[in-house]
mmCIF file of C-alpha atoms and ligand atoms in Angstrom:
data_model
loop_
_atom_site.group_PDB
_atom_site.id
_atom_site.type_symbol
_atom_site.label_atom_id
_atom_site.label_comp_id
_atom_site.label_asym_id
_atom_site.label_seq_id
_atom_site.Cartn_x
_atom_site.Cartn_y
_atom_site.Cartn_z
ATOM 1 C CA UNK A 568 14.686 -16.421 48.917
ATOM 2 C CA UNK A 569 13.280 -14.542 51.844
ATOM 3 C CA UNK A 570 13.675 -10.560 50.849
ATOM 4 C CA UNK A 571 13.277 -9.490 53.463
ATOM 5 C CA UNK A 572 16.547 -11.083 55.440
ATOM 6 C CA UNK A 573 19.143 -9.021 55.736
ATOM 7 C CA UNK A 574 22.725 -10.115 53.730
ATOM 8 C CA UNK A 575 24.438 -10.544 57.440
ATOM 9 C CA UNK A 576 20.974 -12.556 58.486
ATOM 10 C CA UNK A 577 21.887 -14.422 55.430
ATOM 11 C CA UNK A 578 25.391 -15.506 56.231
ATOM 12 C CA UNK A 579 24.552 -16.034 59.441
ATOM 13 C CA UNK A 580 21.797 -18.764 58.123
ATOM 14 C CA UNK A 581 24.903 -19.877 55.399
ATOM 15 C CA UNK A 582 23.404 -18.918 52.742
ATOM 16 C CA UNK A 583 25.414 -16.852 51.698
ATOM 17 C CA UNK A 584 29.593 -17.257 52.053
ATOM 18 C CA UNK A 585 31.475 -15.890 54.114
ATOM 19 C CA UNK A 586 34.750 -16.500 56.040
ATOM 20 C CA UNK A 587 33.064 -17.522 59.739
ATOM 21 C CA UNK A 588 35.332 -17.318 62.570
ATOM 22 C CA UNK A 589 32.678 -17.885 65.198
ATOM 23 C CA UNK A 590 29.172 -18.780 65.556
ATOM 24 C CA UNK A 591 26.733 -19.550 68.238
ATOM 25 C CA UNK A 592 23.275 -19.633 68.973
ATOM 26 C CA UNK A 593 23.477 -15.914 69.279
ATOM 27 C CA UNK A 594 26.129 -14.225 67.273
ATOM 28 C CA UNK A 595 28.349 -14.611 64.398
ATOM 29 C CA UNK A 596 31.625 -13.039 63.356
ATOM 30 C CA UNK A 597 33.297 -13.052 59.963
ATOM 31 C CA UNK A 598 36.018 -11.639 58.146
ATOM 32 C CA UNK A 599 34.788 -7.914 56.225
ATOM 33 C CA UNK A 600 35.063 -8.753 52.458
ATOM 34 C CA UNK A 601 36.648 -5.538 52.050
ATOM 35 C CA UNK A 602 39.060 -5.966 54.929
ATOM 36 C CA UNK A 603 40.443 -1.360 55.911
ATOM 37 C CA UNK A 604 43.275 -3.448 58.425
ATOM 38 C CA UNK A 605 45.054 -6.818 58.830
ATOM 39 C CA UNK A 606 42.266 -8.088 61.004
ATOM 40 C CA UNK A 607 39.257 -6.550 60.084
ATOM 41 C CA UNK A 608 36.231 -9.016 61.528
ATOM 42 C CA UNK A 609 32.169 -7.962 61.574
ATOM 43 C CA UNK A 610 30.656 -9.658 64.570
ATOM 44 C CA UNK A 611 26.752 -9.466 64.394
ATOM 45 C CA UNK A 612 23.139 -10.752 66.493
ATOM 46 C CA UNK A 613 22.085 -13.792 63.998
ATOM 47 C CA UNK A 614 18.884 -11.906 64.532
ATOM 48 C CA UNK A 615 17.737 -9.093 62.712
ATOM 49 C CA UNK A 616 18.963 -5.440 64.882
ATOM 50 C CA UNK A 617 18.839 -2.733 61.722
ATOM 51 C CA UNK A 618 20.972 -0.239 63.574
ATOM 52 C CA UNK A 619 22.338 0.911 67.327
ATOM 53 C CA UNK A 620 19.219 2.896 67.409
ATOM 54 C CA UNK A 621 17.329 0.235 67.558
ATOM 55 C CA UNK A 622 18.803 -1.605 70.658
ATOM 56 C CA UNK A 623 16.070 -2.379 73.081
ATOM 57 C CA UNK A 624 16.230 -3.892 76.774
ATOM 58 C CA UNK A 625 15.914 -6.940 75.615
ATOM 59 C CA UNK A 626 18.939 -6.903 73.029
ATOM 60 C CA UNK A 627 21.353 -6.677 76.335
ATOM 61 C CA UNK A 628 22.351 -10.246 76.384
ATOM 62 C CA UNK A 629 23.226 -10.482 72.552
ATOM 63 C CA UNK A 630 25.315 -7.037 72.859
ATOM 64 C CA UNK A 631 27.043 -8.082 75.784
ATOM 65 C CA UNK A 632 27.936 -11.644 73.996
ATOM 66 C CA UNK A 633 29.035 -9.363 70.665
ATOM 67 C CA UNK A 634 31.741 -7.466 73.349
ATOM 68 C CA UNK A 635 33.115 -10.761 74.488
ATOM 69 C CA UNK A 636 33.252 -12.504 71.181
ATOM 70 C CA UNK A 637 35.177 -9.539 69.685
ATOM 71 C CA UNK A 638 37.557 -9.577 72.796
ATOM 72 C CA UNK A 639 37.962 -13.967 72.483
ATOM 73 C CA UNK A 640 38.939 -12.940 68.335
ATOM 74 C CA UNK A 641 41.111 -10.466 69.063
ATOM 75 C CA UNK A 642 43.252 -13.228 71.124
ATOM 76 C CA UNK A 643 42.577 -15.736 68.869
ATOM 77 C CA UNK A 644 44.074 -13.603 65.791
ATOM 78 C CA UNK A 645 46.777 -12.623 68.065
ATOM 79 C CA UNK A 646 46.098 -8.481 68.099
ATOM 80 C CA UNK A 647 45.110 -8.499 72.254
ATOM 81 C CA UNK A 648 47.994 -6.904 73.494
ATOM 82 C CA UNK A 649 48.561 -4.418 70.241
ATOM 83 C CA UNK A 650 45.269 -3.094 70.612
ATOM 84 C CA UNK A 651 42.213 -2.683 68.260
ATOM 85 C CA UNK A 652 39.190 -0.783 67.007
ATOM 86 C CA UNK A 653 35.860 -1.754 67.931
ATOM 87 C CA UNK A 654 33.436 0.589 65.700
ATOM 88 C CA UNK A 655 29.545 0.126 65.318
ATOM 89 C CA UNK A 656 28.017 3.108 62.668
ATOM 90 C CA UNK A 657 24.761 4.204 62.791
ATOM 91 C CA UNK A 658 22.429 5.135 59.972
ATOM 92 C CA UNK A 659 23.355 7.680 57.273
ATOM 93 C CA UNK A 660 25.919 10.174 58.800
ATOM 94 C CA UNK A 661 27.557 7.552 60.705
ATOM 95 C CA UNK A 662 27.793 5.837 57.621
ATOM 96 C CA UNK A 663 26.210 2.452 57.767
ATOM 97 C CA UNK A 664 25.555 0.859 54.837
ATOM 98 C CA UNK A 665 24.089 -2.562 55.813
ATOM 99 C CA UNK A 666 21.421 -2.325 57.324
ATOM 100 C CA UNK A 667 21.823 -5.058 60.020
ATOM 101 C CA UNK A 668 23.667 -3.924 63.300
ATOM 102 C CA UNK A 669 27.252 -5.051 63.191
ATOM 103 C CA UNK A 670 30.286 -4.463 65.554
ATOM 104 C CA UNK A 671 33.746 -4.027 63.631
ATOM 105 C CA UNK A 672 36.769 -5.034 65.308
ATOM 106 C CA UNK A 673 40.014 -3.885 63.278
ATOM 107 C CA UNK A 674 43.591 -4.404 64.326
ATOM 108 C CA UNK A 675 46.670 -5.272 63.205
ATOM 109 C CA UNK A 676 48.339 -2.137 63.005
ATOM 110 C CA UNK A 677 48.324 1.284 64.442
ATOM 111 C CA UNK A 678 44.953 2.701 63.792
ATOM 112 C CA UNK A 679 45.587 6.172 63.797
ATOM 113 C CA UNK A 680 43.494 8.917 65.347
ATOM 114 C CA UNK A 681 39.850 7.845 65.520
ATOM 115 C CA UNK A 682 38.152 10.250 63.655
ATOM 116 C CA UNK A 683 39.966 11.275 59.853
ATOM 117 C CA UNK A 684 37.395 14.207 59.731
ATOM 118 C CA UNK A 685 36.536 17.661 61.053
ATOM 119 C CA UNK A 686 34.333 18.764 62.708
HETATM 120 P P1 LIG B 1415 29.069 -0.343 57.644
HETATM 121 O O1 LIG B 1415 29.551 0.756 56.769
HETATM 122 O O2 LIG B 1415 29.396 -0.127 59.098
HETATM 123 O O3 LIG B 1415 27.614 -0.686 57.401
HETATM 124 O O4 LIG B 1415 29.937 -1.599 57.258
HETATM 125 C C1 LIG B 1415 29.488 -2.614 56.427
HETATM 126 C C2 LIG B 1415 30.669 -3.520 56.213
HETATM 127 O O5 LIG B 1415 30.186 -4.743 55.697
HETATM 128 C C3 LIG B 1415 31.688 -2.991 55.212
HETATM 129 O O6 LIG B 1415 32.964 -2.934 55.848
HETATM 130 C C4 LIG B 1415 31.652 -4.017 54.092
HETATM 131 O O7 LIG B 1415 32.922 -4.250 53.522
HETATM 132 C C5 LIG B 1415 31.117 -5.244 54.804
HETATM 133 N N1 LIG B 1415 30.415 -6.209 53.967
HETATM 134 C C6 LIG B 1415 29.398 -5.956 53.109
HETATM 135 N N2 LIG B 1415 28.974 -7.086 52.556
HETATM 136 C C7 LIG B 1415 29.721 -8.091 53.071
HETATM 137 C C8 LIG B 1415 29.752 -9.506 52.899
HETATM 138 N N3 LIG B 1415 28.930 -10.135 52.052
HETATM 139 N N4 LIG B 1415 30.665 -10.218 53.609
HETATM 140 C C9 LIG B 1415 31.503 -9.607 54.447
HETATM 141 N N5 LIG B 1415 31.509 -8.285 54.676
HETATM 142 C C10 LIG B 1415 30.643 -7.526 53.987
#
């Protein structure tokens, strides 16, 4: 085993499981193993990003196809009209704990106000 792969560079290479919605040369989504809403999907660059902070010019094309795959699985699990949550957190105090950058897309039922937390 390569240690230095990520776990979502690992699912996207199948080895690990996962439930895979979606997968191209590019991206792949997946149900969140600990799903917070009905739908609760992680779409991620099969190629190692480590956070939004790291996003260079050449990442464009991979975040643009992360945008449109989340939009195509929120039609295809039937939440495009309700509405969703598209959420990417960003090292420690936005509270991401893999360290591979991911975009969640949660729906399924009213959300809620974004932010649960004061200022
Ligand atoms: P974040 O806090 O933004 O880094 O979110 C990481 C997300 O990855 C959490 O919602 C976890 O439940 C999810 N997660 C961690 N490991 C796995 C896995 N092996 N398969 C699917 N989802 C995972």
């Amino acid at each position: 085993m390569d240690q230095g792969m990520s776990i979502f560079q690992r699912i996207a290479r199948r080895e690990l499981p996962a439930d895979i919605l979606y997968q191209d040369d590019w991206v792949t989504a997946f149900r969140d193993i600990h799903p917070a809403a009905p739908v609760h999907v992680l779409i991620v660059p099969n190629q190692l990003i480590v956070t939004a902070a790291d996003v260079l010019p050449e990442h464009e094309a991979v975040l643009g196809r992360m945008l449109r795959v989340a939009a195509d699985i929120a039609r295809a699990e039937g939440i495009a009209e309700s509405g969703y949550r598209l959420i990417v957190n960003c090292k420690a105090d936005g509270g991401q704990e893999v360290p591979h950058l991911h975009l969640h897309l949660l729906g399924g039922r009213p959300l809620g106000p974004m932010l649960q937390c004061k200022a």
